[in-house]
């Protein structure tokens, strides 16, 4: 089992920045690829970014490319999402998720943290 707890959400003006953190406990964190997803009111959950177990590979949704940066610190069992140049359309609940190496599905999810961007 892996437990994931997100933090760092809040209210920010358009153009501002936030850094989300996701702390993991349980099984070996470095065994998992990690991802960030988000869900806006009335919309389906969507992929935001992912990072490989080593941190050597990252991938972003087109909507956040160049503005968001995913990173991880395996010594601290934490994955981060640095969000810059925020837009009102980035408003959503943000979730981190863990996917074991070799798995095609994200097996563990956090409870989410709210990000609200005002115009």
Short mmCIF file of N, CA, C and O in Angstrom, two decimals:
data_model
loop_
_atom_site.label_atom_id
_atom_site.label_comp_id
_atom_site.label_asym_id
_atom_site.label_seq_id
_atom_site.Cartn_x
_atom_site.Cartn_y
_atom_site.Cartn_z
N UNK A 1 0.83 -1.20 0.00
CA UNK A 1 0.00 0.00 0.00
C UNK A 1 0.86 1.25 0.00
O UNK A 1 1.93 1.28 0.57
N UNK A 2 0.36 2.27 -0.67
CA UNK A 2 1.01 3.58 -0.68
C UNK A 2 -0.04 4.61 -0.28
O UNK A 2 -1.15 4.60 -0.83
N UNK A 3 0.30 5.43 0.66
CA UNK A 3 -0.58 6.53 1.04
C UNK A 3 0.00 7.84 0.49
O UNK A 3 1.19 8.10 0.63
N UNK A 4 -0.88 8.63 -0.11
CA UNK A 4 -0.47 9.88 -0.75
C UNK A 4 -1.25 11.04 -0.14
O UNK A 4 -2.48 10.96 -0.03
N UNK A 5 -0.55 12.09 0.23
CA UNK A 5 -1.20 13.27 0.82
C UNK A 5 -0.70 14.51 0.10
O UNK A 5 0.49 14.83 0.16
N UNK A 6 -1.62 15.20 -0.57
CA UNK A 6 -1.28 16.43 -1.28
C UNK A 6 -1.40 17.63 -0.35
O UNK A 6 -2.20 17.63 0.60
N UNK A 7 -0.64 18.66 -0.66
CA UNK A 7 -0.72 19.93 0.06
C UNK A 7 -0.24 21.04 -0.87
O UNK A 7 0.34 20.76 -1.93
N UNK A 8 -0.49 22.27 -0.45
CA UNK A 8 0.01 23.41 -1.20
C UNK A 8 -1.01 24.14 -2.04
O UNK A 8 -0.69 25.16 -2.67
N UNK A 9 -2.23 23.61 -2.09
CA UNK A 9 -3.26 24.30 -2.87
C UNK A 9 -3.68 25.60 -2.19
O UNK A 9 -3.29 25.89 -1.06
N UNK A 10 -4.48 26.36 -2.91
CA UNK A 10 -4.97 27.62 -2.35
C UNK A 10 -5.54 28.52 -3.41
O UNK A 10 -5.80 28.09 -4.53
N UNK A 11 -5.74 29.77 -3.02
CA UNK A 11 -6.29 30.79 -3.90
C UNK A 11 -5.16 31.69 -4.38
O UNK A 11 -4.38 32.20 -3.55
N UNK A 12 -5.08 31.91 -5.68
CA UNK A 12 -4.03 32.74 -6.24
C UNK A 12 -4.61 33.54 -7.40
O UNK A 12 -5.55 33.09 -8.06
N UNK A 13 -4.05 34.70 -7.64
CA UNK A 13 -4.49 35.51 -8.78
C UNK A 13 -3.88 34.98 -10.07
O UNK A 13 -2.81 34.35 -10.07
N UNK A 14 -4.56 35.25 -11.16
CA UNK A 14 -4.04 34.87 -12.47
C UNK A 14 -2.63 35.45 -12.66
O UNK A 14 -2.38 36.60 -12.30
N UNK A 15 -1.76 34.63 -13.21
CA UNK A 15 -0.38 35.02 -13.38
C UNK A 15 0.53 34.62 -12.23
O UNK A 15 1.75 34.72 -12.33
N UNK A 16 -0.08 34.19 -11.13
CA UNK A 16 0.68 33.82 -9.96
C UNK A 16 1.20 32.39 -10.03
O UNK A 16 1.05 31.70 -11.04
N UNK A 17 1.78 31.96 -8.91
CA UNK A 17 2.40 30.64 -8.83
C UNK A 17 1.99 29.91 -7.57
O UNK A 17 1.67 30.55 -6.55
N UNK A 18 2.01 28.62 -7.65
CA UNK A 18 1.81 27.74 -6.50
C UNK A 18 2.70 26.52 -6.69
O UNK A 18 2.99 26.12 -7.83
N UNK A 19 3.11 25.93 -5.57
CA UNK A 19 3.81 24.65 -5.63
C UNK A 19 3.04 23.62 -4.82
O UNK A 19 2.85 23.80 -3.61
N UNK A 20 2.61 22.59 -5.50
CA UNK A 20 1.94 21.48 -4.83
C UNK A 20 2.96 20.42 -4.42
O UNK A 20 3.94 20.20 -5.13
N UNK A 21 2.70 19.80 -3.29
CA UNK A 21 3.52 18.71 -2.82
C UNK A 21 2.65 17.48 -2.61
O UNK A 21 1.47 17.59 -2.28
N UNK A 22 3.23 16.33 -2.79
CA UNK A 22 2.54 15.06 -2.54
C UNK A 22 3.51 14.17 -1.77
O UNK A 22 4.52 13.72 -2.32
N UNK A 23 3.19 13.95 -0.51
CA UNK A 23 4.03 13.12 0.35
C UNK A 23 3.53 11.69 0.34
O UNK A 23 2.33 11.45 0.51
N UNK A 24 4.44 10.76 0.15
CA UNK A 24 4.08 9.35 0.06
C UNK A 24 4.61 8.58 1.26
O UNK A 24 5.70 8.87 1.75
N UNK A 25 3.84 7.63 1.69
CA UNK A 25 4.30 6.72 2.76
C UNK A 25 3.89 5.31 2.38
O UNK A 25 3.03 5.10 1.53
N UNK A 26 4.52 4.35 3.02
CA UNK A 26 4.21 2.97 2.71
C UNK A 26 5.34 2.33 1.95
O UNK A 26 6.50 2.46 2.33
N UNK A 27 5.02 1.68 0.87
CA UNK A 27 6.02 0.94 0.13
C UNK A 27 7.02 1.89 -0.55
O UNK A 27 6.83 3.07 -0.59
N UNK A 28 8.08 1.34 -1.05
CA UNK A 28 9.20 2.10 -1.57
C UNK A 28 8.75 3.09 -2.64
O UNK A 28 8.30 2.70 -3.71
N UNK A 29 8.89 4.37 -2.31
CA UNK A 29 8.43 5.44 -3.19
C UNK A 29 9.14 5.39 -4.54
O UNK A 29 8.53 5.61 -5.58
N UNK A 30 10.40 5.10 -4.53
CA UNK A 30 11.18 5.14 -5.77
C UNK A 30 10.83 4.00 -6.72
O UNK A 30 11.33 3.96 -7.85
N UNK A 31 9.94 3.11 -6.31
CA UNK A 31 9.49 2.04 -7.19
C UNK A 31 8.35 2.49 -8.08
O UNK A 31 7.92 1.74 -8.97
N UNK A 32 7.86 3.71 -7.83
CA UNK A 32 6.65 4.16 -8.50
C UNK A 32 6.90 5.34 -9.43
O UNK A 32 7.60 6.29 -9.09
N UNK A 33 6.28 5.27 -10.60
CA UNK A 33 6.12 6.46 -11.42
C UNK A 33 5.01 7.28 -10.78
O UNK A 33 4.07 6.73 -10.21
N UNK A 34 5.10 8.59 -10.89
CA UNK A 34 4.12 9.46 -10.25
C UNK A 34 3.47 10.39 -11.26
O UNK A 34 4.10 10.80 -12.24
N UNK A 35 2.23 10.72 -10.99
CA UNK A 35 1.51 11.62 -11.87
C UNK A 35 0.68 12.63 -11.10
O UNK A 35 0.36 12.42 -9.94
N UNK A 36 0.38 13.73 -11.77
CA UNK A 36 -0.58 14.71 -11.27
C UNK A 36 -1.76 14.77 -12.25
O UNK A 36 -1.57 14.78 -13.47
N UNK A 37 -2.95 14.82 -11.67
CA UNK A 37 -4.18 14.94 -12.42
C UNK A 37 -4.99 16.07 -11.81
O UNK A 37 -4.71 16.52 -10.70
N UNK A 38 -6.01 16.51 -12.53
CA UNK A 38 -6.89 17.53 -11.96
C UNK A 38 -8.31 17.32 -12.46
O UNK A 38 -8.55 16.73 -13.51
N UNK A 39 -9.25 17.82 -11.66
CA UNK A 39 -10.66 17.73 -12.02
C UNK A 39 -11.34 19.05 -11.67
O UNK A 39 -11.38 19.44 -10.50
N UNK A 40 -11.86 19.70 -12.69
CA UNK A 40 -12.60 20.94 -12.51
C UNK A 40 -14.08 20.62 -12.33
O UNK A 40 -14.55 19.56 -12.76
N UNK A 41 -14.84 21.51 -11.72
CA UNK A 41 -16.27 21.25 -11.50
C UNK A 41 -16.98 20.96 -12.81
O UNK A 41 -16.83 21.70 -13.79
N UNK A 42 -17.73 19.87 -12.83
CA UNK A 42 -18.50 19.53 -14.00
C UNK A 42 -17.71 18.91 -15.13
O UNK A 42 -18.25 18.67 -16.22
N UNK A 43 -16.42 18.67 -14.90
CA UNK A 43 -15.57 18.10 -15.95
C UNK A 43 -14.96 16.79 -15.47
O UNK A 43 -14.90 16.50 -14.28
N UNK A 44 -14.49 16.02 -16.44
CA UNK A 44 -13.82 14.77 -16.11
C UNK A 44 -12.40 15.05 -15.62
O UNK A 44 -11.80 16.07 -15.95
N UNK A 45 -11.89 14.12 -14.86
CA UNK A 45 -10.50 14.23 -14.41
C UNK A 45 -9.58 14.15 -15.62
O UNK A 45 -9.80 13.35 -16.53
N UNK A 46 -8.55 14.98 -15.61
CA UNK A 46 -7.62 15.00 -16.74
C UNK A 46 -6.18 14.91 -16.27
O UNK A 46 -5.83 15.34 -15.18
N UNK A 47 -5.36 14.36 -17.12
CA UNK A 47 -3.94 14.23 -16.86
C UNK A 47 -3.26 15.59 -16.93
O UNK A 47 -3.59 16.41 -17.79
N UNK A 48 -2.31 15.82 -16.03
CA UNK A 48 -1.55 17.06 -16.02
C UNK A 48 -0.07 16.82 -16.33
O UNK A 48 0.49 17.41 -17.25
N UNK A 49 0.55 15.92 -15.57
CA UNK A 49 1.98 15.66 -15.75
C UNK A 49 2.35 14.34 -15.11
O UNK A 49 1.64 13.85 -14.22
N UNK A 50 3.45 13.77 -15.56
CA UNK A 50 3.95 12.54 -14.94
C UNK A 50 5.47 12.56 -14.91
O UNK A 50 6.10 13.27 -15.69
N UNK A 51 6.02 11.75 -14.01
CA UNK A 51 7.47 11.66 -13.87
C UNK A 51 7.83 10.22 -13.60
O UNK A 51 7.12 9.52 -12.87
N UNK A 52 8.92 9.77 -14.17
CA UNK A 52 9.34 8.39 -14.00
C UNK A 52 9.88 8.16 -12.59
O UNK A 52 10.15 9.10 -11.84
N UNK A 53 10.10 6.91 -12.26
CA UNK A 53 10.54 6.56 -10.91
C UNK A 53 11.85 7.23 -10.54
O UNK A 53 12.07 7.59 -9.39
N UNK A 54 12.72 7.41 -11.54
CA UNK A 54 14.04 8.01 -11.27
C UNK A 54 14.03 9.53 -11.38
O UNK A 54 14.99 10.19 -10.99
N UNK A 55 12.97 10.06 -11.97
CA UNK A 55 12.93 11.50 -12.24
C UNK A 55 13.56 11.86 -13.57
O UNK A 55 13.57 13.03 -13.96
N UNK A 56 14.04 10.87 -14.29
CA UNK A 56 14.74 11.14 -15.54
C UNK A 56 13.85 11.43 -16.72
O UNK A 56 14.32 11.92 -17.77
N UNK A 57 12.58 11.14 -16.60
CA UNK A 57 11.65 11.33 -17.70
C UNK A 57 10.39 12.02 -17.19
O UNK A 57 9.82 11.62 -16.18
N UNK A 58 9.97 13.06 -17.90
CA UNK A 58 8.75 13.77 -17.56
C UNK A 58 7.90 13.96 -18.81
O UNK A 58 8.41 13.92 -19.94
N UNK A 59 6.61 14.17 -18.58
CA UNK A 59 5.69 14.38 -19.70
C UNK A 59 4.56 15.26 -19.21
O UNK A 59 4.10 15.13 -18.06
N UNK A 60 4.10 16.18 -20.08
CA UNK A 60 3.09 17.15 -19.68
C UNK A 60 1.93 17.20 -20.67
O UNK A 60 2.10 16.97 -21.87
N UNK A 61 0.77 17.55 -20.15
CA UNK A 61 -0.35 17.88 -21.01
C UNK A 61 -0.03 19.17 -21.75
O UNK A 61 0.65 20.06 -21.22
N UNK A 62 -0.53 19.28 -22.97
CA UNK A 62 -0.27 20.48 -23.76
C UNK A 62 -0.73 21.75 -23.06
O UNK A 62 -0.11 22.81 -23.19
N UNK A 63 -1.80 21.63 -22.30
CA UNK A 63 -2.39 22.81 -21.65
C UNK A 63 -1.49 23.41 -20.57
O UNK A 63 -1.68 24.56 -20.19
N UNK A 64 -0.52 22.64 -20.07
CA UNK A 64 0.34 23.15 -18.99
C UNK A 64 1.80 23.19 -19.38
O UNK A 64 2.63 23.70 -18.62
N UNK A 65 2.12 22.70 -20.54
CA UNK A 65 3.52 22.63 -20.98
C UNK A 65 4.12 24.04 -21.00
O UNK A 65 3.52 24.97 -21.52
N UNK A 66 5.31 24.15 -20.42
CA UNK A 66 5.98 25.44 -20.36
C UNK A 66 5.59 26.28 -19.16
O UNK A 66 6.25 27.28 -18.87
N UNK A 67 4.56 25.89 -18.45
CA UNK A 67 4.11 26.63 -17.26
C UNK A 67 4.28 25.81 -15.98
O UNK A 67 4.55 26.36 -14.92
N UNK A 68 4.07 24.50 -16.07
CA UNK A 68 4.15 23.62 -14.92
C UNK A 68 5.41 22.76 -15.01
O UNK A 68 5.85 22.39 -16.10
N UNK A 69 5.95 22.42 -13.85
CA UNK A 69 7.12 21.55 -13.78
C UNK A 69 6.90 20.50 -12.70
O UNK A 69 6.63 20.85 -11.55
N UNK A 70 7.02 19.24 -13.08
CA UNK A 70 6.92 18.14 -12.11
C UNK A 70 8.33 17.71 -11.72
O UNK A 70 9.24 17.68 -12.57
N UNK A 71 8.51 17.41 -10.46
CA UNK A 71 9.80 16.94 -9.97
C UNK A 71 9.57 16.01 -8.79
O UNK A 71 8.45 15.93 -8.27
N UNK A 72 10.60 15.33 -8.38
CA UNK A 72 10.47 14.43 -7.23
C UNK A 72 11.77 14.40 -6.45
O UNK A 72 12.86 14.62 -7.00
N UNK A 73 11.63 14.09 -5.17
CA UNK A 73 12.78 13.89 -4.29
C UNK A 73 12.57 12.55 -3.62
O UNK A 73 11.78 12.44 -2.67
N UNK A 74 13.23 11.54 -4.12
CA UNK A 74 13.01 10.19 -3.59
C UNK A 74 13.52 10.05 -2.16
O UNK A 74 13.03 9.20 -1.41
N UNK A 75 14.46 10.87 -1.76
CA UNK A 75 14.95 10.83 -0.39
C UNK A 75 13.90 11.33 0.58
O UNK A 75 13.89 10.96 1.76
N UNK A 76 13.01 12.20 0.10
CA UNK A 76 11.95 12.76 0.94
C UNK A 76 10.59 12.13 0.64
O UNK A 76 9.58 12.56 1.19
N UNK A 77 10.56 11.15 -0.27
CA UNK A 77 9.30 10.49 -0.64
C UNK A 77 8.23 11.51 -1.06
O UNK A 77 7.07 11.41 -0.67
N UNK A 78 8.64 12.48 -1.87
CA UNK A 78 7.75 13.57 -2.23
C UNK A 78 7.87 13.89 -3.72
O UNK A 78 8.96 13.88 -4.28
N UNK A 79 6.72 14.17 -4.31
CA UNK A 79 6.67 14.66 -5.68
C UNK A 79 6.05 16.06 -5.66
O UNK A 79 5.19 16.34 -4.81
N UNK A 80 6.53 16.90 -6.55
CA UNK A 80 6.11 18.30 -6.56
C UNK A 80 5.50 18.67 -7.91
O UNK A 80 5.81 18.06 -8.93
N UNK A 81 4.68 19.70 -7.89
CA UNK A 81 4.18 20.30 -9.12
C UNK A 81 4.31 21.82 -8.96
O UNK A 81 3.54 22.41 -8.20
N UNK A 82 5.29 22.38 -9.62
CA UNK A 82 5.45 23.83 -9.62
C UNK A 82 4.59 24.40 -10.73
O UNK A 82 4.75 24.03 -11.89
N UNK A 83 3.68 25.29 -10.35
CA UNK A 83 2.73 25.86 -11.31
C UNK A 83 2.96 27.36 -11.40
O UNK A 83 2.79 28.08 -10.42
N UNK A 84 3.37 27.81 -12.57
CA UNK A 84 3.61 29.22 -12.82
C UNK A 84 2.63 29.75 -13.86
O UNK A 84 1.99 28.97 -14.57
N UNK A 85 2.53 31.06 -13.95
CA UNK A 85 1.66 31.71 -14.93
C UNK A 85 0.26 31.10 -14.91
O UNK A 85 -0.32 30.76 -15.95
N UNK A 86 -0.28 30.96 -13.72
CA UNK A 86 -1.57 30.30 -13.56
C UNK A 86 -2.69 31.08 -14.24
O UNK A 86 -2.68 32.32 -14.27
N UNK A 87 -3.65 30.33 -14.76
CA UNK A 87 -4.80 30.89 -15.46
C UNK A 87 -6.07 30.45 -14.74
O UNK A 87 -6.08 29.40 -14.07
N UNK A 88 -7.15 31.20 -14.89
CA UNK A 88 -8.42 30.77 -14.26
C UNK A 88 -8.83 29.36 -14.67
O UNK A 88 -9.41 28.62 -13.85
N UNK A 89 -8.50 28.96 -15.87
CA UNK A 89 -8.87 27.61 -16.32
C UNK A 89 -8.04 26.50 -15.66
O UNK A 89 -8.32 25.31 -15.86
N UNK A 90 -7.05 26.87 -14.88
CA UNK A 90 -6.30 25.89 -14.09
C UNK A 90 -7.01 25.55 -12.78
O UNK A 90 -6.57 24.66 -12.05
N UNK A 91 -8.10 26.25 -12.49
CA UNK A 91 -8.86 25.99 -11.27
C UNK A 91 -9.40 24.57 -11.28
O UNK A 91 -10.08 24.16 -12.23
N UNK A 92 -9.08 23.82 -10.24
CA UNK A 92 -9.48 22.41 -10.16
C UNK A 92 -9.01 21.83 -8.83
O UNK A 92 -8.23 22.46 -8.11
N UNK A 93 -9.48 20.63 -8.55
CA UNK A 93 -8.88 19.83 -7.50
C UNK A 93 -7.75 19.03 -8.13
O UNK A 93 -7.95 18.36 -9.15
N UNK A 94 -6.57 19.13 -7.54
CA UNK A 94 -5.39 18.45 -8.07
C UNK A 94 -5.09 17.21 -7.24
O UNK A 94 -5.06 17.27 -6.01
N UNK A 95 -4.86 16.12 -7.94
CA UNK A 95 -4.59 14.83 -7.31
C UNK A 95 -3.22 14.30 -7.75
O UNK A 95 -2.86 14.42 -8.92
N UNK A 96 -2.51 13.72 -6.81
CA UNK A 96 -1.33 12.97 -7.22
C UNK A 96 -1.68 11.48 -7.21
O UNK A 96 -2.61 11.05 -6.51
N UNK A 97 -0.94 10.73 -7.99
CA UNK A 97 -1.20 9.30 -8.13
C UNK A 97 0.10 8.56 -8.35
O UNK A 97 1.07 9.12 -8.88
N UNK A 98 0.10 7.29 -7.96
CA UNK A 98 1.30 6.46 -8.06
C UNK A 98 1.01 5.24 -8.93
O UNK A 98 -0.05 4.61 -8.81
N UNK A 99 1.96 4.95 -9.78
CA UNK A 99 1.84 3.80 -10.69
C UNK A 99 3.09 2.95 -10.56
O UNK A 99 4.20 3.44 -10.80
N UNK A 100 2.91 1.70 -10.19
CA UNK A 100 4.06 0.82 -10.02
C UNK A 100 4.72 0.56 -11.37
O UNK A 100 4.04 0.48 -12.40
N UNK A 101 6.02 0.42 -11.35
CA UNK A 101 6.75 0.14 -12.59
C UNK A 101 6.18 -1.11 -13.24
O UNK A 101 5.99 -2.14 -12.62
N UNK A 102 5.87 -1.03 -14.50
CA UNK A 102 5.31 -2.15 -15.23
C UNK A 102 3.80 -2.15 -15.28
O UNK A 102 3.20 -2.90 -16.05
N UNK A 103 3.17 -1.33 -14.45
CA UNK A 103 1.71 -1.24 -14.45
C UNK A 103 1.26 -0.16 -15.43
O UNK A 103 1.93 0.85 -15.61
N UNK A 104 0.11 -0.40 -16.04
CA UNK A 104 -0.43 0.59 -16.97
C UNK A 104 -1.44 1.52 -16.30
O UNK A 104 -1.88 2.49 -16.91
N UNK A 105 -1.79 1.23 -15.06
CA UNK A 105 -2.79 2.02 -14.35
C UNK A 105 -2.19 2.64 -13.10
O UNK A 105 -1.25 2.11 -12.51
N UNK A 106 -2.75 3.78 -12.72
CA UNK A 106 -2.35 4.38 -11.46
C UNK A 106 -3.10 3.66 -10.34
O UNK A 106 -4.33 3.63 -10.32
N UNK A 107 -2.34 3.10 -9.43
CA UNK A 107 -2.91 2.23 -8.41
C UNK A 107 -3.34 2.98 -7.15
O UNK A 107 -4.23 2.51 -6.44
N UNK A 108 -2.69 4.08 -6.85
CA UNK A 108 -2.94 4.79 -5.60
C UNK A 108 -3.16 6.28 -5.89
O UNK A 108 -2.48 6.86 -6.73
N UNK A 109 -4.10 6.85 -5.15
CA UNK A 109 -4.47 8.24 -5.35
C UNK A 109 -4.51 8.97 -4.02
O UNK A 109 -4.88 8.38 -3.00
N UNK A 110 -4.18 10.26 -4.06
CA UNK A 110 -4.36 11.09 -2.88
C UNK A 110 -5.78 11.62 -2.81
O UNK A 110 -6.62 11.34 -3.67
N UNK A 111 -6.04 12.43 -1.78
CA UNK A 111 -7.39 12.94 -1.56
C UNK A 111 -7.64 14.23 -2.32
O UNK A 111 -8.80 14.66 -2.42
N UNK A 112 -6.59 14.84 -2.82
CA UNK A 112 -6.74 16.04 -3.63
C UNK A 112 -6.53 17.32 -2.84
O UNK A 112 -6.72 17.37 -1.63
N UNK A 113 -6.12 18.37 -3.56
CA UNK A 113 -5.96 19.70 -2.98
C UNK A 113 -6.54 20.72 -3.97
O UNK A 113 -6.31 20.63 -5.17
N UNK A 114 -7.29 21.67 -3.43
CA UNK A 114 -8.00 22.63 -4.27
C UNK A 114 -7.07 23.76 -4.71
O UNK A 114 -6.38 24.36 -3.88
N UNK A 115 -7.09 24.04 -5.99
CA UNK A 115 -6.39 25.20 -6.54
C UNK A 115 -7.43 26.09 -7.21
O UNK A 115 -8.17 25.64 -8.07
N UNK A 116 -7.48 27.35 -6.78
CA UNK A 116 -8.42 28.30 -7.35
C UNK A 116 -7.63 29.51 -7.87
O UNK A 116 -6.87 30.12 -7.11
N UNK A 117 -7.83 29.81 -9.14
CA UNK A 117 -7.13 30.93 -9.76
C UNK A 117 -8.17 32.00 -10.11
O UNK A 117 -9.07 31.75 -10.90
N UNK A 118 -8.04 33.15 -9.51
CA UNK A 118 -8.99 34.24 -9.76
C UNK A 118 -8.50 35.13 -10.90
O UNK A 118 -7.30 35.33 -11.09
N UNK A 119 -9.47 35.67 -11.62
CA UNK A 119 -9.11 36.53 -12.77
C UNK A 119 -8.99 37.99 -12.37
O UNK A 119 -9.31 38.37 -11.26
#
